[in-house]
PDB file of C-alpha atoms in Angstrom:
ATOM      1  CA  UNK A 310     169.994 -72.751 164.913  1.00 84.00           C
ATOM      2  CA  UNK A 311     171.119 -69.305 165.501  1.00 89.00           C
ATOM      3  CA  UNK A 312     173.906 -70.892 168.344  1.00 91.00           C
ATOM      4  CA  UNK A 313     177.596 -70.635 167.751  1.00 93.00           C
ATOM      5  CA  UNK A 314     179.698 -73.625 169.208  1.00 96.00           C
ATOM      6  CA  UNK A 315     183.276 -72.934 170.699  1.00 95.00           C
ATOM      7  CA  UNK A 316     185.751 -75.769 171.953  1.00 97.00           C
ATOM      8  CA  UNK A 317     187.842 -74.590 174.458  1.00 97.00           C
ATOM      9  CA  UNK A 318     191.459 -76.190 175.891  1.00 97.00           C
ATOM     10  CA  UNK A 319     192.275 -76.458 179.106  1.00 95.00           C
ATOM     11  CA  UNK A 320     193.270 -73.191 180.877  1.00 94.00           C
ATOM     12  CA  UNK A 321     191.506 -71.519 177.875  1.00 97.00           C
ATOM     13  CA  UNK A 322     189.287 -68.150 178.819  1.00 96.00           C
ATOM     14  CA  UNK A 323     185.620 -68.756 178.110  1.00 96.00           C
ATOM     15  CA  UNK A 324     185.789 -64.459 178.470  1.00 95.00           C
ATOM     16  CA  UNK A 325     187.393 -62.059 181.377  1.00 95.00           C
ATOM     17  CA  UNK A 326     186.249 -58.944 183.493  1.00 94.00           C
ATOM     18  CA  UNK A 327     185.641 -56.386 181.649  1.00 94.00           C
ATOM     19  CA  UNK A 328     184.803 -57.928 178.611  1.00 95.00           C
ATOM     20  CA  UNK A 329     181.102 -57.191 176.078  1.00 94.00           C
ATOM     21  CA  UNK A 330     178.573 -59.816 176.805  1.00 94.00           C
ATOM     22  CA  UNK A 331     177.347 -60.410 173.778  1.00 93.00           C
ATOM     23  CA  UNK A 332     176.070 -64.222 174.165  1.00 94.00           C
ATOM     24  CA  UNK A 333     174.266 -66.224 176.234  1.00 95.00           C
ATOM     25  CA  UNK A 334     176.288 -69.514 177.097  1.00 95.00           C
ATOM     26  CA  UNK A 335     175.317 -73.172 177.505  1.00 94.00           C
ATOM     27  CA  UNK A 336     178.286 -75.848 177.998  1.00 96.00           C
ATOM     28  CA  UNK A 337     177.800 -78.986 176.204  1.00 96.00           C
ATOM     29  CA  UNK A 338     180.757 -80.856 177.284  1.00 97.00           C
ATOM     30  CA  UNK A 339     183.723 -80.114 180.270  1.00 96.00           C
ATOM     31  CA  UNK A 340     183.835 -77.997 183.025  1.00 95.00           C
ATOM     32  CA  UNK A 341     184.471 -74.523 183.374  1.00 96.00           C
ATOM     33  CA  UNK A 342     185.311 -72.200 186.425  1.00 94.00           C
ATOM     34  CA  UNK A 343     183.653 -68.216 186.885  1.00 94.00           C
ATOM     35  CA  UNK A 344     185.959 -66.227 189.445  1.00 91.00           C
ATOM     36  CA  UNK A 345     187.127 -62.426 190.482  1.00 89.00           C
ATOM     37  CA  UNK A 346     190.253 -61.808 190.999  1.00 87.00           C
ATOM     38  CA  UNK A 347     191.331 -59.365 193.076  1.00 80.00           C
ATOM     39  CA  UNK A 348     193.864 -56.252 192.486  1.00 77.00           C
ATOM     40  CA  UNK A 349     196.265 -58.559 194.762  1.00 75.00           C
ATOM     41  CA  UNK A 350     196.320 -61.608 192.692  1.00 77.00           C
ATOM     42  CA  UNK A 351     193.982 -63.359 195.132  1.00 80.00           C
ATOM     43  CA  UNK A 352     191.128 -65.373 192.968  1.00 84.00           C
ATOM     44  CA  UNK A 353     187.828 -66.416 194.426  1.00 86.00           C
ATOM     45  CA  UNK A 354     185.540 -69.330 192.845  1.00 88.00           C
ATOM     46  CA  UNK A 355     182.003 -68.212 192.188  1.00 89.00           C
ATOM     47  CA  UNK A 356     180.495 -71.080 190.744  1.00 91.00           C
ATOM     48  CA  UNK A 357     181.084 -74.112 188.114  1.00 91.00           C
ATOM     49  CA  UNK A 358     179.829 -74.951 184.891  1.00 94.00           C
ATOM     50  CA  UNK A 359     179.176 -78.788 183.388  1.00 95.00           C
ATOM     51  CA  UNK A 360     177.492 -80.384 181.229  1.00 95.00           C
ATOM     52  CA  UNK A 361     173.873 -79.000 180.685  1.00 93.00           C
ATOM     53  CA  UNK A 362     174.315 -76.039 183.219  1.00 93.00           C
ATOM     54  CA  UNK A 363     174.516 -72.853 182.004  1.00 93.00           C
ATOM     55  CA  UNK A 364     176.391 -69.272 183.094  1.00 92.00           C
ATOM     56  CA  UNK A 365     173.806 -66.922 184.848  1.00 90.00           C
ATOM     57  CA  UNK A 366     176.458 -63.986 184.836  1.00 91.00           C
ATOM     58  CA  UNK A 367     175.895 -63.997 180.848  1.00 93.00           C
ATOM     59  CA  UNK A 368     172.049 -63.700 181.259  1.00 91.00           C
ATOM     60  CA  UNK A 369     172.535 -61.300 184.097  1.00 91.00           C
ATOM     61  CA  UNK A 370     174.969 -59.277 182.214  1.00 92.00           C
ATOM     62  CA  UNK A 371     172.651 -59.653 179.374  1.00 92.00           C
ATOM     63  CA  UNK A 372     169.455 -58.226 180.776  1.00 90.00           C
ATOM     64  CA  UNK A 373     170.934 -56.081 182.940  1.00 89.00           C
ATOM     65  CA  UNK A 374     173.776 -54.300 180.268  1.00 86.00           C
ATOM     66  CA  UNK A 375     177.141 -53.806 181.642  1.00 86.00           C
ATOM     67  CA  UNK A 376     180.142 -55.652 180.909  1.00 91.00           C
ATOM     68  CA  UNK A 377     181.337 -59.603 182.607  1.00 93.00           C
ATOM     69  CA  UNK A 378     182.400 -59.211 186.475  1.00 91.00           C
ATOM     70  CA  UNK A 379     184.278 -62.420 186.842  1.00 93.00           C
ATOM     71  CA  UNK A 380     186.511 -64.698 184.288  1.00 95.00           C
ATOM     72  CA  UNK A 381     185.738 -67.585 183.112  1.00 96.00           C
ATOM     73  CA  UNK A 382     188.478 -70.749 182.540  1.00 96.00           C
ATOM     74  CA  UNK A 383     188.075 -74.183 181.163  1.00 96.00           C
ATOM     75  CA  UNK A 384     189.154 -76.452 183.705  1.00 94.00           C
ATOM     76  CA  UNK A 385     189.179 -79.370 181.176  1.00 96.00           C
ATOM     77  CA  UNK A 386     188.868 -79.304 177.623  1.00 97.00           C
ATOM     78  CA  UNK A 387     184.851 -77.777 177.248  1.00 97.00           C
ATOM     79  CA  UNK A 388     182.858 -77.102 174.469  1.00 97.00           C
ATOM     80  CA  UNK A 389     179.939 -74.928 174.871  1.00 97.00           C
ATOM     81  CA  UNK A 390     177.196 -73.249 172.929  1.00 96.00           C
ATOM     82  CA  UNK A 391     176.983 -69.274 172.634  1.00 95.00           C
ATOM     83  CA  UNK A 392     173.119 -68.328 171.980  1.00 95.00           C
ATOM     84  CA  UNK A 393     173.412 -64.783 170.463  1.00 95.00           C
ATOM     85  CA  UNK A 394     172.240 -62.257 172.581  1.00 94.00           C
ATOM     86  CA  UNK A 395     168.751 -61.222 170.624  1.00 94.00           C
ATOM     87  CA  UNK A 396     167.777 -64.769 169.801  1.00 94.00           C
ATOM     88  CA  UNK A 397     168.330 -65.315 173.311  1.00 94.00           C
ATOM     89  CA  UNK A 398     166.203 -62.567 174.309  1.00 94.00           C
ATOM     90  CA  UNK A 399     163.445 -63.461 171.881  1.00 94.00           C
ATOM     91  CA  UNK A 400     163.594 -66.967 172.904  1.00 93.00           C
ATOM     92  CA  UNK A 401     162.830 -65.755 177.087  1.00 93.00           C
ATOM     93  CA  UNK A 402     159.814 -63.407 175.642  1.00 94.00           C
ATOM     94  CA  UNK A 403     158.309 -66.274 173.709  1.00 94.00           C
ATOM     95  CA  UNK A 404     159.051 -69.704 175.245  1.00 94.00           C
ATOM     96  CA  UNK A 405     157.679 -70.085 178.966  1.00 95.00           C
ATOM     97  CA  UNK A 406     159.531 -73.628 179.228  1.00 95.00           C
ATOM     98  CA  UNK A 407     163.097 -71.766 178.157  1.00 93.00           C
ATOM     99  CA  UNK A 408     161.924 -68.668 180.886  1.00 93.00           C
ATOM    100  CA  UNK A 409     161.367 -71.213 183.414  1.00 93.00           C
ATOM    101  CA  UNK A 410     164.671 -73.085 182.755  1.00 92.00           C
ATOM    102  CA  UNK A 411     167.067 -69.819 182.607  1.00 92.00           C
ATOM    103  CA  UNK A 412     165.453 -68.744 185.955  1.00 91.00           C
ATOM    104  CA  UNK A 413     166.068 -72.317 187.293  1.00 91.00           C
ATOM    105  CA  UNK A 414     169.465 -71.815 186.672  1.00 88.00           C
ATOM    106  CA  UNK A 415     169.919 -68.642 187.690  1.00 87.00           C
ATOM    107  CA  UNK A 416     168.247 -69.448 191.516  1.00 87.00           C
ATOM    108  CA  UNK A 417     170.460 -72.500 191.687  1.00 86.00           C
ATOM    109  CA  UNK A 418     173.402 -70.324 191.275  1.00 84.00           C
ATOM    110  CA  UNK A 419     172.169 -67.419 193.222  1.00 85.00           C
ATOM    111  CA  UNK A 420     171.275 -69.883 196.152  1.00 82.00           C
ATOM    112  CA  UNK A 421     175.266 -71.058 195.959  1.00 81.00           C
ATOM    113  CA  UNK A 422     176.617 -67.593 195.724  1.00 81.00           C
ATOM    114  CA  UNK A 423     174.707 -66.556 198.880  1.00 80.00           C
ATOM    115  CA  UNK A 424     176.081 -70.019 200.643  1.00 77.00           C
ATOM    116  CA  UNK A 425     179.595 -68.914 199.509  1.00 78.00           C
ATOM    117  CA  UNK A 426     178.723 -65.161 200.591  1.00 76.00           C
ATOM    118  CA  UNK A 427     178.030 -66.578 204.453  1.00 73.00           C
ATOM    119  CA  UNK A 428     181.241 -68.565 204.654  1.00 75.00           C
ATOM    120  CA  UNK A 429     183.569 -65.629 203.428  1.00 74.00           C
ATOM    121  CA  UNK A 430     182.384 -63.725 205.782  1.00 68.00           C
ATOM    122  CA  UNK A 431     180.699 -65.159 208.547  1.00 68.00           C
ATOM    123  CA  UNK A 432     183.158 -68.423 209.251  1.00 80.00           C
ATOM    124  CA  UNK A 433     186.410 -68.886 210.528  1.00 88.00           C
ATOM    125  CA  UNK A 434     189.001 -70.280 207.714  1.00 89.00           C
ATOM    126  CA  UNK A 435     189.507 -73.413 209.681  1.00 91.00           C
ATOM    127  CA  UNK A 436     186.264 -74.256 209.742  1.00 89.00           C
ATOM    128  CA  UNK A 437     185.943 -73.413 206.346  1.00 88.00           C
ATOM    129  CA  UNK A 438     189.005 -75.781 205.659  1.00 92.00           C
ATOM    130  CA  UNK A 439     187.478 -78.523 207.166  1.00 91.00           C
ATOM    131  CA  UNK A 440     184.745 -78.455 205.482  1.00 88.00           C
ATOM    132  CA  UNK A 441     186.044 -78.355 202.575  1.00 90.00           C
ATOM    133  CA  UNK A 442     188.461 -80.893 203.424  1.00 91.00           C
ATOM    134  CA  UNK A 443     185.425 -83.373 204.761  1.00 90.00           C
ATOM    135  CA  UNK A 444     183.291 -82.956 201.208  1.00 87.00           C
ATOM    136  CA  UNK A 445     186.341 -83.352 198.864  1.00 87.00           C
ATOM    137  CA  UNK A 446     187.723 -85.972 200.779  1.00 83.00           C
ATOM    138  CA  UNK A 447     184.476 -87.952 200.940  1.00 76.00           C
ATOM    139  CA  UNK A 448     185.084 -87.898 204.600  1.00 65.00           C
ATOM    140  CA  UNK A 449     188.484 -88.907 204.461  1.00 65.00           C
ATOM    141  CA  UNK A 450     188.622 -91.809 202.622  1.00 73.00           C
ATOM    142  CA  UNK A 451     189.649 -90.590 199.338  1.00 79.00           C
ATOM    143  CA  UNK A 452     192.876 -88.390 199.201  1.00 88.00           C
ATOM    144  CA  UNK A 453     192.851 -85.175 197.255  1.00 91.00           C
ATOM    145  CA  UNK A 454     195.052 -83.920 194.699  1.00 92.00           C
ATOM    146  CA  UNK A 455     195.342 -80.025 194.870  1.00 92.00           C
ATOM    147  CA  UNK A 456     198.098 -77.683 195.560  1.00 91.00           C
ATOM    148  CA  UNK A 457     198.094 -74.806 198.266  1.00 91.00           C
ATOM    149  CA  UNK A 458     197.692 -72.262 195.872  1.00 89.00           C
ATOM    150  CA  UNK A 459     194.768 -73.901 193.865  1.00 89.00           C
ATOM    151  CA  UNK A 460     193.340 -74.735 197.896  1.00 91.00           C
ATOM    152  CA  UNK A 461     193.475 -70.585 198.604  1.00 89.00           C
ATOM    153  CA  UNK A 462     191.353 -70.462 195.358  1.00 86.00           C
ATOM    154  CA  UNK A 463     188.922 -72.580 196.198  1.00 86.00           C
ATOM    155  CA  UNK A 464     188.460 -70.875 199.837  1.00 87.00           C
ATOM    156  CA  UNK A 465     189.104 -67.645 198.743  1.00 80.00           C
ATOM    157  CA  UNK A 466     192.125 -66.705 200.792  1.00 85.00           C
ATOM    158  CA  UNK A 467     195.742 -66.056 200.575  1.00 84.00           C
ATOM    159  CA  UNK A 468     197.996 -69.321 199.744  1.00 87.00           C
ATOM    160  CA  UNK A 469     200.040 -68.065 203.220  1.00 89.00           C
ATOM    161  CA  UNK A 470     196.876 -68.471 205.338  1.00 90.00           C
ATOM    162  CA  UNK A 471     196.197 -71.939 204.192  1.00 91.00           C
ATOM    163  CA  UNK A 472     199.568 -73.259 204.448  1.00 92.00           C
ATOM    164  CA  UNK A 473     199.246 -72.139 207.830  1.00 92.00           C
ATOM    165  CA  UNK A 474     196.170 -73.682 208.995  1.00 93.00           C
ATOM    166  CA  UNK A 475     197.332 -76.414 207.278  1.00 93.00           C
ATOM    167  CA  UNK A 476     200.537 -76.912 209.314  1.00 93.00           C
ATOM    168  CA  UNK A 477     198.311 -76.463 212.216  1.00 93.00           C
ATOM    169  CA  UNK A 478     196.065 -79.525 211.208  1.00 94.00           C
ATOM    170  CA  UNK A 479     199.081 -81.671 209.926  1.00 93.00           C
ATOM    171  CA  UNK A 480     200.448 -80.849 213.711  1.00 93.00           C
ATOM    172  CA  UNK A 481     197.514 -81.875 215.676  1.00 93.00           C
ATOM    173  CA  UNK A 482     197.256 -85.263 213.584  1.00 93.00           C
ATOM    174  CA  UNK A 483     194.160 -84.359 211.354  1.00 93.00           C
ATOM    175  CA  UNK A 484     196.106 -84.392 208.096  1.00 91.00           C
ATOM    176  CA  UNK A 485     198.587 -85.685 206.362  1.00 91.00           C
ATOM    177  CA  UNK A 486     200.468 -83.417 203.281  1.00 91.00           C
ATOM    178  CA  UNK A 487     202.215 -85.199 200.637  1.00 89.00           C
ATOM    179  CA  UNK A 488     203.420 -82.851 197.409  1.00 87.00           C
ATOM    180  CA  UNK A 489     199.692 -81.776 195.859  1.00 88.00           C
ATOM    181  CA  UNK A 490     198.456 -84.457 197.366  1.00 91.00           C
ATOM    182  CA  UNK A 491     195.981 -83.813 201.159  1.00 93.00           C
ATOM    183  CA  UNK A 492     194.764 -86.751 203.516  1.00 91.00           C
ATOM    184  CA  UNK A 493     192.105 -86.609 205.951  1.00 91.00           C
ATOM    185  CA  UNK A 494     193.376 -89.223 208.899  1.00 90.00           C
ATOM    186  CA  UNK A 495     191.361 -87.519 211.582  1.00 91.00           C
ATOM    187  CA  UNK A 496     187.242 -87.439 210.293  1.00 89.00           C
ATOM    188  CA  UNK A 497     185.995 -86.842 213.448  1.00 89.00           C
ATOM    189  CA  UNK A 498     188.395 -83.803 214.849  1.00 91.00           C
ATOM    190  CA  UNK A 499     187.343 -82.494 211.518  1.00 91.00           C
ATOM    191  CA  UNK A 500     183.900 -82.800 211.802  1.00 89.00           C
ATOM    192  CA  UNK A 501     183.585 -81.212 214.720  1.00 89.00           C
ATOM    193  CA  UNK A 502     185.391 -78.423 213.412  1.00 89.00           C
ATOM    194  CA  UNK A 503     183.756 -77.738 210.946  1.00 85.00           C
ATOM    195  CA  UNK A 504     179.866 -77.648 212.934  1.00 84.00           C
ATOM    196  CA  UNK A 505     181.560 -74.980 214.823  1.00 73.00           C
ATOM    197  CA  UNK A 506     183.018 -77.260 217.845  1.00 57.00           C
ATOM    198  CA  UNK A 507     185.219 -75.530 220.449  1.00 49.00           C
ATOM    199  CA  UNK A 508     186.979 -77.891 222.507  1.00 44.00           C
TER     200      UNK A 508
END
């Protein structure tokens, strides 16, 4: 009762760095994106929001006091809930099915940020590429739409270093670039670069 509903366009700020936390948030409808970006320009993906999921950086921030980390962008028109921050509070003292459901969230999340933690800095970016290449692709078969620039994002590198390993794969036959547009037409080179295959 006590929740305030927001629509949100596309491209639209949810909130950014810096900024109060005042409310815990719930998304009802679209997806949303929570990133740093760094002094550089260089923007990182944390995590994604959808339908039903909520953003553990607002109950983080909440609990903890402090201001947002990260921003947060609607990637598609999104309308979510805000849950002010003392109903939300009095809501996690009282209601051990809401507890349990904020901290489900919240592990979920944490699990992912610890995956994407290991990759940054523990795997080679062409592995990483592959990867991510493989998954998106659904092994190949499906093309996939997405500039350099919004690639770097997702990997959390420089739009120079993909275009680079990117030339390199395109050269060896393992991809094919069209404008925004990637092909897998090597799975299996792919594959075994990305479970850490030296040949």
């Amino acid at each position: 009762a006590s929740a305030r509903f927001e629509r949100l366009s596309q491209d639209a700020y949810l909130f950014h760095a810096g900024d109060k936390c005042n409310h815990y948030v719930l998304v009802v409808d679209g997806r949303l994106r929570v990133s740093r970006v760094s002094g550089t320009g260089r923007e990182i993906v944390l995590y994604r929001m959808t339908k039903g999921q909520t953003c553990p950086l607002s109950a983080s921030v909440l609990f903890s006091g402090g201001r947002y980390l990260a921003n947060a962008i609607a990637e598609t028109d999104a309308h979510v809930a805000m849950i002010p921050a003392k109903q939300f509070k009095q809501a996690f003292a009282q209601s051990a099915a809401f507890q349990q459901f904020v901290c489900a969230q919240y592990g979920a999340r944490f699990c992912e940020l610890v995956m994407l933690l290991d990759q940054v800095a523990f795997r080679r970016i062409d592995t990483r590429l592959a990867q991510w290449l493989l998954v998106n692709g659904n092994g190949g078969f499906v093309p996939i739409n997405i500039s350099q620039n919004e690639l770097a994002r997702e990997l959390g590198t420089a739009r120079e270093v993909v275009s680079r390993q990117l030339k390199a794969f395109v050269h060896r036959g393992w991809v094919r670039i069209r404008r925004r547009q990637i092909q897998v037409t090597d799975q299996q080179a792919l594959t075994q670069l990305a479970a850490g295959w030296r040949g």
